Coordinates of C-alpha atoms in Angstrom, one line a residue:
Chain H
M1 CA -7.9 -48.0 55.0
E2 CA -10.2 -49.0 51.9
I3 CA -10.8 -45.7 50.9
S4 CA -8.0 -44.0 51.6
K5 CA -6.2 -46.8 49.5
G6 CA -8.7 -45.8 46.6
W7 CA -8.3 -42.5 47.0
N8 CA -4.6 -42.5 46.4
A9 CA -5.1 -44.7 44.0
R10 CA -7.5 -42.1 42.3
K11 CA -4.8 -39.3 43.0
K12 CA -2.8 -41.6 41.3
K13 CA -4.2 -41.7 38.2
Q14 CA -4.9 -37.9 38.8
L15 CA -1.5 -37.0 38.8
Q16 CA -0.9 -39.6 35.4
V17 CA -3.5 -37.7 33.5
I18 CA -1.7 -34.2 34.6
I19 CA 1.7 -34.5 33.8
A20 CA 0.6 -36.3 30.1
F21 CA -2.0 -33.8 29.2
T22 CA 0.7 -30.5 30.1
I23 CA 3.4 -31.4 29.6
V24 CA 3.5 -31.0 25.6
P25 CA 1.4 -27.5 26.0
L26 CA 3.8 -26.2 28.9
F27 CA 7.2 -27.9 27.0
L28 CA 6.2 -25.7 23.5
L29 CA 5.5 -22.6 25.6
I30 CA 8.3 -22.1 27.4
L31 CA 10.9 -23.7 24.4
F32 CA 8.7 -20.7 21.6
T33 CA 8.0 -18.3 24.7
Y34 CA 9.7 -17.9 27.6
Y35 CA 13.0 -19.1 27.3
P36 CA 12.6 -16.4 24.3
F37 CA 11.2 -13.8 26.1
L38 CA 14.3 -14.1 28.8
E39 CA 17.3 -14.3 26.6
M40 CA 15.4 -11.1 25.3
I41 CA 15.8 -9.4 28.2
R42 CA 19.0 -10.4 28.3
Y43 CA 19.9 -9.4 24.6
S44 CA 18.9 -6.0 25.5
F45 CA 21.9 -5.7 28.5
Y46 CA 24.3 -6.1 25.3
N47 CA 26.0 -4.9 22.3
M48 CA 25.9 -7.9 19.7
K49 CA 24.6 -9.3 16.2
Y50 CA 23.3 -13.0 15.4
I51 CA 26.9 -14.2 15.7
G52 CA 30.5 -12.8 16.4
P53 CA 31.2 -11.2 19.7
R54 CA 28.7 -9.6 22.3
K55 CA 29.8 -6.7 24.9
F56 CA 27.8 -6.3 27.8
V57 CA 26.6 -2.5 27.5
G58 CA 23.8 -1.9 30.2
W59 CA 21.0 0.4 30.2
R60 CA 22.9 1.7 27.2
N61 CA 20.6 0.6 24.6
Y62 CA 17.8 1.8 26.3
V63 CA 18.9 5.0 26.6
Q64 CA 19.1 4.6 22.9
V65 CA 15.6 3.8 22.7
F66 CA 14.3 7.3 24.2
T67 CA 17.4 8.6 22.1
R68 CA 17.4 7.9 18.7
P69 CA 15.0 10.0 16.7
D70 CA 13.9 7.4 14.2
I71 CA 13.1 4.9 17.4
I72 CA 10.8 9.0 18.8
R73 CA 10.0 9.1 15.7
T74 CA 7.8 5.7 15.4
L75 CA 6.6 6.9 19.4
L76 CA 4.4 9.8 17.5
L77 CA 2.9 7.7 14.6
S78 CA 1.3 5.3 16.9
L79 CA -1.2 8.5 17.4
Y80 CA -2.5 7.7 14.1
Y81 CA -3.1 4.5 14.6
M82 CA -4.2 5.3 17.7
V83 CA -6.7 7.5 16.3
G84 CA -7.8 4.8 13.5
S85 CA -8.6 3.0 16.3
V86 CA -10.9 5.0 17.8
V87 CA -13.0 5.9 14.1
Q88 CA -12.7 1.9 13.8
V89 CA -14.6 1.3 17.5
A90 CA -17.3 4.3 16.7
L91 CA -18.0 2.9 13.5
A92 CA -18.2 -0.6 14.2
L93 CA -20.7 0.6 17.0
Y94 CA -22.9 2.4 14.9
L95 CA -23.0 0.0 11.6
A96 CA -23.3 -3.0 14.4
T97 CA -26.5 -0.7 16.0
I98 CA -28.1 -0.1 12.6
F99 CA -28.2 -4.0 12.6
C100 CA -29.6 -4.5 15.0
F101 CA -32.7 -3.1 13.6
K102 CA -34.4 -4.8 10.2
V103 CA -31.9 -4.0 7.7
K104 CA -32.9 -5.7 4.5
G105 CA -30.5 -7.7 2.8
E106 CA -28.5 -8.1 6.5
N107 CA -26.6 -10.8 5.4
L108 CA -24.9 -9.3 2.3
W109 CA -24.0 -6.8 4.2
K110 CA -22.8 -7.8 7.1
G111 CA -20.8 -10.3 4.8
F112 CA -19.2 -7.9 2.4
I113 CA -18.6 -5.3 5.3
F114 CA -17.0 -8.4 7.5
F115 CA -14.9 -10.5 4.3
P116 CA -11.5 -8.2 4.4
Y117 CA -10.9 -9.6 8.4
L118 CA -10.5 -13.2 6.7
I119 CA -8.0 -11.9 3.6
N120 CA -4.0 -12.4 4.5
G121 CA -1.9 -9.7 5.1
I122 CA -0.1 -9.8 2.0
A123 CA -2.4 -10.2 -0.4
I124 CA -4.1 -7.0 1.1
G125 CA -0.5 -5.0 0.7
F126 CA -1.5 -6.1 -2.9
I127 CA -4.4 -4.5 -3.0
F128 CA -3.8 -1.6 -1.6
K129 CA -0.4 -0.7 -3.8
F130 CA -2.8 -1.4 -6.5
F131 CA -5.9 0.4 -4.8
Y132 CA -3.6 3.4 -4.1
T133 CA -1.7 3.6 -7.2
R134 CA -1.9 6.7 -8.9
G135 CA -4.6 7.0 -11.5
F136 CA -5.5 3.6 -10.4
V137 CA -8.4 2.5 -8.3
L138 CA -9.1 5.5 -5.6
D139 CA -8.5 8.3 -8.0
T140 CA -10.7 6.9 -10.4
V141 CA -13.6 6.6 -7.8
L142 CA -12.6 10.3 -7.0
Q143 CA -12.5 11.5 -10.1
V144 CA -16.0 10.1 -11.0
I145 CA -17.4 11.6 -8.5
G146 CA -15.5 15.6 -9.2
F147 CA -12.0 15.6 -8.3
D148 CA -9.4 16.1 -10.5
L149 CA -6.5 14.3 -10.5
E150 CA -4.1 17.1 -10.8
N151 CA -5.3 18.1 -7.1
L152 CA -4.9 14.8 -5.1
P153 CA -2.3 13.2 -3.0
Y154 CA -0.1 11.0 -3.8
W155 CA -1.6 8.4 -1.2
L156 CA 1.6 6.7 -0.4
K157 CA 4.6 8.6 -1.1
D158 CA 3.1 12.3 0.3
Q159 CA 3.9 12.3 3.9
K160 CA 0.8 14.9 4.3
I161 CA -1.3 11.9 3.9
N162 CA 0.2 8.3 4.0
N163 CA 0.2 7.3 7.4
W164 CA -3.4 8.1 6.9
S165 CA -3.8 5.8 4.5
L166 CA -2.4 3.3 6.1
V167 CA -4.2 3.1 8.9
F168 CA -7.4 3.3 6.5
T169 CA -6.1 -0.4 5.5
S170 CA -6.5 -1.1 9.4
I171 CA -9.7 0.4 9.6
W172 CA -11.2 -1.6 6.2
R173 CA -9.9 -5.0 7.6
Y174 CA -10.6 -4.8 11.3
M175 CA -13.2 -2.5 11.2
G176 CA -16.0 -5.8 10.1
S177 CA -14.7 -7.9 12.9
N178 CA -15.6 -5.6 15.5
M179 CA -19.2 -4.9 14.1
V180 CA -19.2 -8.9 14.3
L181 CA -18.4 -8.9 17.8
F182 CA -20.2 -5.7 19.3
L183 CA -23.3 -7.2 17.7
G184 CA -22.4 -10.4 19.5
A185 CA -23.1 -8.9 22.1
M186 CA -25.9 -6.7 21.4
M187 CA -27.9 -9.7 19.9
S188 CA -27.7 -11.2 23.2
V189 CA -30.5 -9.1 24.7
D190 CA -33.5 -10.2 25.5
D191 CA -35.6 -9.8 22.6
T192 CA -38.7 -8.4 24.6
L193 CA -37.0 -6.0 25.7
Y194 CA -36.4 -4.4 21.9
E195 CA -39.8 -5.4 21.9
A196 CA -41.3 -3.8 25.0
A197 CA -39.1 -0.4 24.2
S198 CA -41.1 -0.4 20.8
L199 CA -44.4 -0.6 22.2
D200 CA -44.0 2.1 24.1
G201 CA -42.7 3.8 21.6
A202 CA -39.4 4.7 22.5
N203 CA -37.2 6.5 19.7
K204 CA -34.4 5.0 17.7
W205 CA -31.8 6.7 20.1
Q206 CA -33.6 5.6 23.4
T207 CA -33.9 2.9 21.7
F208 CA -29.8 2.9 21.8
R209 CA -28.9 4.6 25.2
H210 CA -31.0 2.3 27.5
I211 CA -30.6 -1.2 26.1
I212 CA -28.3 -1.4 23.1
L213 CA -25.7 0.7 24.9
P214 CA -25.9 -1.0 28.3
S215 CA -25.5 -4.4 27.4
I216 CA -22.0 -3.3 25.5
K217 CA -19.9 -0.9 27.6
T218 CA -18.0 -3.7 29.1
I219 CA -16.4 -4.9 25.3
V220 CA -16.4 -1.7 24.1
T221 CA -14.5 -0.3 26.8
L222 CA -12.3 -3.0 26.6
N223 CA -11.6 -2.9 22.7
I224 CA -11.2 1.1 22.8
I225 CA -8.2 -0.4 25.1
L226 CA -7.1 -2.9 23.7
S227 CA -6.6 -1.2 20.2
I228 CA -4.5 1.6 21.8
T229 CA -2.0 -0.4 23.3
G230 CA -2.5 -2.1 20.0
S231 CA -1.6 1.0 17.8
L232 CA 2.1 0.8 19.1
S233 CA 2.5 -2.3 18.2
A234 CA 1.3 -1.5 14.7
F235 CA 2.8 -3.6 12.3
E236 CA 1.1 -5.2 9.2
P237 CA 0.1 -2.0 6.8
P238 CA 3.4 -0.6 6.9
Y239 CA 5.4 -3.8 6.5
V240 CA 3.6 -5.5 3.9
I241 CA 2.1 -1.8 2.0
T242 CA 5.4 0.2 2.2
S243 CA 8.4 -1.1 3.8
G244 CA 8.1 1.6 6.0
A245 CA 9.3 3.7 3.4
N246 CA 8.4 7.2 3.4
G247 CA 8.5 8.1 7.0
T248 CA 5.5 5.2 7.6
G249 CA 7.9 2.8 10.0
T250 CA 6.1 2.5 13.0
F251 CA 7.8 0.9 16.2
F252 CA 8.0 -2.9 15.1
V253 CA 8.3 -2.1 11.6
V254 CA 11.5 -0.4 12.4
M255 CA 12.2 -3.1 15.2
N256 CA 12.0 -5.7 12.6
D257 CA 14.8 -3.3 10.7
I258 CA 16.9 -3.0 13.2
A259 CA 16.7 -6.2 14.5
H260 CA 17.1 -8.0 11.0
T261 CA 19.0 -5.3 8.3
S262 CA 21.2 -3.6 11.2
Q263 CA 21.5 -6.3 13.2
K264 CA 21.6 -4.7 15.9
V265 CA 19.9 -7.2 18.4
G266 CA 20.8 -6.1 21.2
L267 CA 19.6 -2.4 20.2
A268 CA 15.8 -4.3 19.1
S269 CA 15.5 -6.4 22.1
A270 CA 15.4 -3.1 24.4
M271 CA 12.8 -2.1 22.3
A272 CA 10.7 -4.8 22.5
V273 CA 11.1 -5.0 26.1
F274 CA 9.7 -1.3 26.4
L275 CA 6.8 -1.7 24.3
L276 CA 6.1 -5.4 27.1
F277 CA 6.8 -2.9 29.7
V278 CA 3.8 -0.3 28.4
I279 CA 1.6 -3.1 27.5
I280 CA 2.2 -4.3 30.6
V281 CA 1.3 -0.6 32.4
A282 CA -2.0 -0.1 29.9
K283 CA -3.0 -3.3 31.4
F284 CA -2.5 -1.8 35.0
V285 CA -4.7 0.8 33.6
Q286 CA -7.4 -1.2 32.1
D287 CA -8.0 -4.0 35.1
A288 CA -8.0 -0.6 37.5
L289 CA -10.4 1.8 35.1
F290 CA -12.1 -1.4 35.2
K291 CA -12.7 -1.6 38.9
Y292 CA -13.7 1.6 39.1
I293 CA -16.5 1.8 35.9
F294 CA -18.4 -1.1 37.2
R295 CA -17.4 -0.4 41.2
N296 CA -21.3 -0.4 41.4
A297 CA -22.0 -3.4 39.8
D298 CA -24.2 -2.3 37.0
T299 CA -22.2 -4.7 34.8
D300 CA -24.0 -7.2 32.0
D301 CA -23.7 -9.9 34.9
E302 CA -26.4 -8.6 36.4
S303 CA -29.8 -10.8 36.4
A304 CA -32.3 -10.6 33.9
D305 CA -35.0 -9.7 36.8
V306 CA -32.7 -6.7 37.8
A307 CA -32.7 -6.0 34.0
R308 CA -36.4 -5.7 33.5
A309 CA -36.7 -3.5 36.8
R310 CA -33.8 -1.2 35.6
K311 CA -35.6 -1.0 32.6
K312 CA -39.1 -0.2 33.6
A313 CA -37.9 2.3 34.9
Q314 CA -36.1 3.8 32.1
K315 CA -39.3 3.4 30.5
A316 CA -41.1 5.4 32.8
A317 CA -38.9 8.1 32.5
A318 CA -39.0 8.3 29.0
R319 CA -42.7 8.9 29.1
K320 CA -42.0 11.5 31.6
A321 CA -39.2 13.2 29.3
K322 CA -41.6 12.6 26.1
G323 CA -44.4 14.2 27.7
G324 CA -42.9 17.1 29.1
A325 CA -41.4 17.5 25.9
Chain J
M1 CA -35.1 -9.5 16.5
A2 CA -36.6 -6.3 15.9
K3 CA -38.7 -7.2 13.7
T4 CA -41.9 -6.2 15.4
T5 CA -40.3 -2.6 15.9
A6 CA -40.0 -2.4 11.9
A7 CA -43.7 -4.1 11.8
K8 CA -45.3 -1.7 14.1
V9 CA -43.2 1.5 12.7
R10 CA -44.8 0.7 9.2
H11 CA -47.9 1.8 9.8
H12 CA -47.5 5.4 9.9
Y13 CA -44.4 6.9 7.9
S14 CA -43.1 9.7 10.2
A15 CA -40.7 12.0 8.8
G16 CA -38.3 11.0 11.0
T17 CA -39.0 7.4 10.2
I18 CA -38.4 7.7 6.5
I19 CA -34.9 9.8 7.0
W20 CA -33.8 7.3 9.7
E21 CA -34.2 4.5 6.9
I22 CA -32.8 7.0 4.6
I23 CA -29.4 7.2 6.6
K24 CA -29.7 3.9 7.4
Y25 CA -29.2 2.3 4.3
A26 CA -26.9 5.4 2.9
S27 CA -24.4 4.2 5.7
V28 CA -24.8 0.7 4.8
I29 CA -24.4 0.9 1.2
L30 CA -21.9 3.0 1.6
C31 CA -19.6 0.7 3.9
S32 CA -20.4 -2.4 2.2
F33 CA -19.3 -0.1 -1.4
I34 CA -15.5 0.5 0.7
A35 CA -15.2 -2.8 1.8
I36 CA -15.3 -4.5 -1.3
L37 CA -13.9 -1.7 -3.9
P38 CA -10.6 -3.3 -3.4
I39 CA -11.4 -6.6 -3.8
V40 CA -14.1 -6.0 -7.3
S41 CA -11.4 -3.9 -8.5
C42 CA -9.1 -6.6 -8.7
V43 CA -11.3 -9.1 -9.9
I44 CA -11.6 -6.6 -13.0
T45 CA -8.4 -6.7 -13.4
A46 CA -7.6 -9.7 -13.5
A47 CA -9.7 -11.0 -16.1
K48 CA -8.1 -8.5 -18.2
T49 CA -5.3 -9.0 -21.0
P50 CA -1.9 -7.6 -21.1
E51 CA -3.5 -4.7 -23.8
E52 CA -6.5 -4.1 -22.2
Y53 CA -4.5 -3.8 -18.9
Q54 CA -2.5 -1.6 -20.7
T55 CA -4.8 0.8 -22.6
T56 CA -7.4 1.0 -20.5
N57 CA -8.6 2.7 -17.0
V58 CA -8.8 0.1 -13.9
M59 CA -12.1 0.8 -13.4
T60 CA -13.1 -0.2 -16.5
P61 CA -14.9 -3.7 -16.8
P62 CA -12.7 -6.3 -19.1
A63 CA -14.0 -7.1 -22.6
N64 CA -14.0 -11.0 -21.7
W65 CA -15.2 -11.9 -17.9
L66 CA -13.6 -15.4 -18.6
N67 CA -10.4 -14.9 -19.5
F68 CA -9.0 -16.5 -17.4
S69 CA -5.1 -16.8 -18.7
N70 CA -4.0 -14.7 -15.9
Y71 CA -5.0 -16.8 -13.3
L72 CA -3.2 -19.9 -14.8
E73 CA -0.2 -17.7 -15.8
A74 CA -0.6 -16.7 -11.9
F75 CA -0.6 -20.0 -10.8
K76 CA 2.0 -21.2 -12.4
T77 CA 4.4 -18.2 -11.7
A78 CA 3.8 -18.2 -7.6
N79 CA 3.9 -22.0 -7.8
M80 CA 0.0 -21.8 -6.4
G81 CA -0.4 -25.7 -7.3
T82 CA 2.5 -26.4 -4.7
A83 CA 1.4 -23.7 -2.1
F84 CA -2.3 -24.8 -1.9
R85 CA -0.9 -28.2 -1.0
N86 CA 1.7 -27.0 1.7
S87 CA -1.0 -24.8 3.2
L88 CA -3.5 -27.6 3.3
I89 CA -1.0 -30.0 4.7
I90 CA 0.3 -27.2 7.4
L91 CA -3.6 -26.4 8.1
V92 CA -4.6 -30.2 8.6
F93 CA -1.6 -31.5 11.0
V94 CA -1.4 -27.4 12.9
L95 CA -5.3 -27.9 13.5
L96 CA -4.8 -32.0 14.7
G97 CA -2.0 -30.6 17.0
S98 CA -4.2 -27.3 18.6
I99 CA -7.0 -29.2 19.0
I100 CA -5.0 -31.9 21.0
I101 CA -3.4 -30.2 22.9
G102 CA -5.5 -27.0 23.9
T103 CA -8.9 -29.1 24.6
Q104 CA -6.7 -31.8 27.0
L105 CA -4.9 -28.8 28.4
A106 CA -8.4 -27.3 29.4
Y107 CA -9.3 -30.3 30.5
V108 CA -6.9 -30.8 33.5
L109 CA -6.9 -27.4 34.6
N110 CA -10.7 -26.8 34.7
R111 CA -11.7 -30.6 36.6
F112 CA -8.7 -30.9 38.6
K113 CA -7.2 -29.1 41.2
F114 CA -3.1 -29.5 41.7
P115 CA -1.0 -27.0 42.7
G116 CA 0.2 -25.1 39.4
N117 CA -2.7 -24.6 38.0
A118 CA -3.1 -20.9 38.5
L119 CA 0.5 -20.7 37.5
I120 CA 0.1 -22.5 34.3
R121 CA -3.3 -20.6 33.4
N122 CA -1.2 -17.3 34.0
M123 CA 1.3 -18.3 32.4
F124 CA -0.6 -18.4 28.9
T125 CA -2.2 -15.2 30.1
F126 CA 1.2 -13.5 30.2
A127 CA 2.2 -14.6 27.3
A128 CA -0.8 -13.2 25.1
L129 CA 1.1 -10.0 26.0
L130 CA 4.5 -10.8 24.7
P131 CA 5.0 -9.1 21.0
G132 CA 5.1 -12.1 19.3
I133 CA 7.5 -10.2 16.3
A134 CA 9.9 -9.1 18.8
M135 CA 11.0 -12.8 20.0
Q136 CA 11.7 -14.2 16.4
V137 CA 14.8 -13.2 17.1
V138 CA 15.5 -15.6 19.6
V139 CA 13.3 -18.2 18.1
Y140 CA 14.9 -18.3 15.0
E141 CA 18.5 -19.2 17.4
I142 CA 16.1 -22.1 18.6
M143 CA 15.2 -23.3 15.3
T144 CA 18.3 -23.3 13.6
N145 CA 19.6 -24.9 16.9
L146 CA 17.2 -27.6 16.6
H147 CA 17.3 -27.8 13.1
L148 CA 13.8 -27.2 12.2
V149 CA 14.5 -23.7 10.2
N150 CA 13.5 -24.5 6.4
T151 CA 11.4 -27.8 7.8
M152 CA 7.3 -28.5 7.3
Y153 CA 7.3 -30.0 10.2
G154 CA 9.2 -27.3 12.2
Y155 CA 7.3 -25.0 11.1
I156 CA 4.1 -27.1 12.0
I157 CA 5.6 -27.3 16.0
M158 CA 5.8 -23.8 16.3
M159 CA 2.4 -23.4 14.9
C160 CA 0.8 -25.7 16.9
G161 CA 1.5 -24.4 20.3
T162 CA -2.0 -22.9 22.1
D163 CA -2.8 -20.0 22.9
V164 CA -5.1 -18.1 26.0
M165 CA -7.4 -17.7 23.9
S166 CA -8.7 -21.4 22.9
I167 CA -7.9 -22.4 25.9
Y168 CA -10.6 -19.9 27.3
I169 CA -12.6 -20.9 24.8
Y170 CA -12.2 -24.6 26.2
I171 CA -12.9 -24.4 29.8
Q172 CA -15.7 -22.0 29.7
Y173 CA -17.5 -24.9 27.6
F174 CA -15.9 -27.6 29.9
E175 CA -17.7 -26.0 32.9
N176 CA -20.8 -26.4 31.4
L177 CA -20.3 -29.8 30.9
P178 CA -21.5 -31.6 34.4
V179 CA -19.1 -33.3 36.5
S180 CA -21.0 -35.7 37.6
L181 CA -20.5 -36.9 33.8
D182 CA -17.0 -38.0 34.2
E183 CA -18.0 -39.1 38.4
S184 CA -20.6 -41.6 37.0
A185 CA -18.3 -42.8 34.0
F186 CA -15.1 -43.0 36.9
M187 CA -17.6 -45.6 39.0
D188 CA -17.7 -47.8 36.0
G189 CA -14.1 -48.4 35.5
A190 CA -12.9 -46.1 32.8
S191 CA -10.0 -44.5 32.7
Y192 CA -9.3 -40.5 32.6
F193 CA -8.2 -40.3 29.3
R194 CA -10.9 -42.6 28.6
I195 CA -13.1 -40.4 29.9
F196 CA -11.9 -37.5 28.1
Y197 CA -11.8 -38.8 24.6
S198 CA -14.6 -41.3 24.7
I199 CA -16.8 -38.7 26.6
L200 CA -15.9 -34.9 26.9
L201 CA -14.6 -34.5 23.8
P202 CA -17.3 -35.4 21.6
L203 CA -19.6 -32.9 23.8
L204 CA -16.9 -30.6 23.4
K205 CA -17.5 -29.8 19.5
P206 CA -19.4 -26.2 19.2
A207 CA -16.0 -25.0 21.3
I208 CA -13.7 -27.4 18.8
V209 CA -15.3 -25.9 15.7
T210 CA -15.0 -22.4 17.1
N211 CA -11.2 -23.0 17.5
L212 CA -11.2 -24.5 14.4
I213 CA -12.3 -21.2 12.2
L214 CA -10.2 -18.9 14.5
K215 CA -6.5 -20.9 14.3
G216 CA -7.3 -22.0 10.6
V217 CA -8.0 -18.4 9.2
G218 CA -4.8 -17.4 11.8
V219 CA -2.6 -20.0 10.0
Y220 CA -4.0 -20.1 6.6
N221 CA -3.1 -16.0 6.4
E222 CA 0.3 -16.2 8.7
Y223 CA 3.0 -15.3 6.8
Y224 CA 5.5 -13.5 8.9
C225 CA 7.1 -16.9 10.6
A226 CA 6.6 -18.5 7.5
N227 CA 8.6 -16.1 5.3
L228 CA 11.7 -16.8 8.0
Y229 CA 11.7 -20.4 8.8
L230 CA 10.3 -21.6 5.1
Q231 CA 13.1 -20.1 3.3
D232 CA 13.0 -22.4 0.1
K233 CA 10.4 -20.1 -1.3
R234 CA 9.7 -23.0 -4.7
A235 CA 9.3 -26.1 -2.4
L236 CA 7.6 -24.7 0.9
C237 CA 5.5 -21.9 0.3
T238 CA 2.3 -21.6 1.1
V239 CA -0.2 -19.4 -0.1
A240 CA 0.5 -16.5 2.1
T241 CA 4.7 -16.6 1.2
S242 CA 3.4 -17.2 -2.8
L243 CA 2.7 -14.0 -3.0
Y244 CA 6.1 -12.9 -2.6
T245 CA 6.9 -13.8 -6.0
F246 CA 5.7 -10.9 -7.3
T247 CA 7.5 -8.6 -5.7
G248 CA 10.6 -7.1 -7.6
P249 CA 10.3 -7.5 -11.5
L250 CA 6.9 -8.3 -11.7
G251 CA 5.6 -5.6 -9.0
S252 CA 3.5 -4.0 -11.7
Q253 CA 2.4 -6.7 -13.5
Y254 CA -1.0 -5.9 -11.9
N255 CA -2.8 -8.3 -13.7
M256 CA -1.5 -11.5 -12.9
I257 CA -0.7 -9.9 -9.5
C258 CA -4.5 -9.6 -8.5
A259 CA -5.5 -12.9 -10.0
G260 CA -2.6 -14.3 -7.7
V261 CA -4.6 -12.5 -4.6
I262 CA -7.8 -13.6 -6.0
M263 CA -6.7 -17.0 -6.0
S264 CA -5.7 -16.8 -2.2
L265 CA -8.3 -15.5 -0.9
L266 CA -10.8 -18.2 -2.9
P267 CA -10.8 -21.0 0.3
A268 CA -11.4 -18.1 2.9
L269 CA -14.5 -16.8 1.0
I270 CA -16.1 -20.3 0.1
V271 CA -15.2 -21.0 3.8
F272 CA -16.9 -17.9 4.6
I273 CA -19.9 -18.6 2.1
A274 CA -20.7 -22.0 4.4
L275 CA -19.6 -21.0 7.5
Q276 CA -20.8 -17.8 8.4
N277 CA -22.9 -17.8 11.7
Q278 CA -20.0 -20.4 12.8
I279 CA -17.7 -17.5 11.8
Y280 CA -19.5 -14.8 13.8
S281 CA -19.9 -16.2 16.7
G282 CA -16.5 -17.5 16.3
V283 CA -15.2 -13.8 16.1
A284 CA -17.7 -13.0 18.6
A285 CA -17.0 -15.8 21.0
G286 CA -12.3 -15.0 20.4
A287 CA -13.0 -11.4 20.8
V288 CA -14.4 -11.2 24.5
K289 CA -11.9 -12.5 26.5
G290 CA -9.4 -9.5 24.1

């Protein structure tokens, strides 16, 4: 009797703290995320402005998402950002690998490459408007290494090149943070593995292939997938640098325009719901892919012993390969 | 790490080693150069007088590196005194709020089994997938109805909400704090609130620092919502939105714009130099979850 009474009192106290500690975050989450989300789904079936009458139009907004040429164009545009993000991940991986070996002045180089990540979007907008202006920073540097100004394009106006210019700013900004992320994963590898490999005469490629790569493949795969879905929602570079002019308006920039300038709230909502649908599908594909890739449980979670055993086997194989060659 | 590798290698410089060393340093130096070139060009231009800016190439070094007149001009024009003050106030309250909210929620989710625990976790996970900018259409209506538009506290409340990533970082940390700690304190008669505030919260410091950095960078650099909800651009500008002053008629005075840009990134630079390693581990920790 006593015990159950104490137990009940305890449950009651727990309940108090649970309620006290969850009510504010849940309230904020519902107010600023879930309520707007549900409203957005509802709006996507209406023809409406911010103020004034609303007319139910069924699926018509969704049909427009797939038929308006300006929206379809943006879907193709995201391919630029997809290519960009693959380049970004590859470059980050390459540099992180370099920093895994001894580099003089490592902290300084790392700091330079990472710092752009900490700059705010508006400042980046100004920096690159300046950078790409005719005859300014980029043109000057290219002239120094032998290009003729006459042959250089207008980086932000010329439609053949301007989307690549914007993609470059995105790589410039985020590559350093990817690099730090990969480096973090690589550094979590036991130091003795690197030493053993070097004692064993493994070359740089073998070290990368057998020690570094296994330790980061989860995070690399995750980042590639993330950046692919991220490329659909690319927003900042065109928003702050070109305002979407000269054919640089991405899906989000066009949506932002439709919502705020043309005030077609229903259509903008339908675009947002469509984007969310794509993201959710991508998430499922990602989960399925992960299950498939790591079905043999050969992941980062394996115990140190297993890792060491695998290492030994690989070393032996490497030695054999070397002997054979 | 891997220092021994290099030491061993130094004894016999094979052709491969030399080529690798060249490639290594060439890559690192080239990438560093590309990373800082746009910023350095701003520093150069910010130190130029209007005449110099008109007559010299952008990459020509200024006559006087210590010419601060553009900085003063930009500081006044963009109202950056107010901007720095506002950004500081916003940072302090948002960080305080989100840390209290985030740690409390993570504590409850990690320490207690209750119906709805998994639901709350899933709600936060799913929320991370929702396109934030797209929903501002509705959020704007809500903010208007609550009379929160154009007020600093309205913006602060909106930014205070926590996200799945910080909760995940806290929960991961809670998992390393043994439950026996709570148990013995509870047996001694401490309430759950007391256990949280006087025992667990101080132990959570590394996770809090990580989240402070991640959230701090995000809040300091946030401009979309600041631009949308803090409409009085004179009195309510933040560092990020104050730079908007330079669009329009001032849009080609790059010597002043560059000075403004450099000033806006100085706080980030100082924090970065002071807390480099914490920032790196913060980024690594935060991004694991994506």
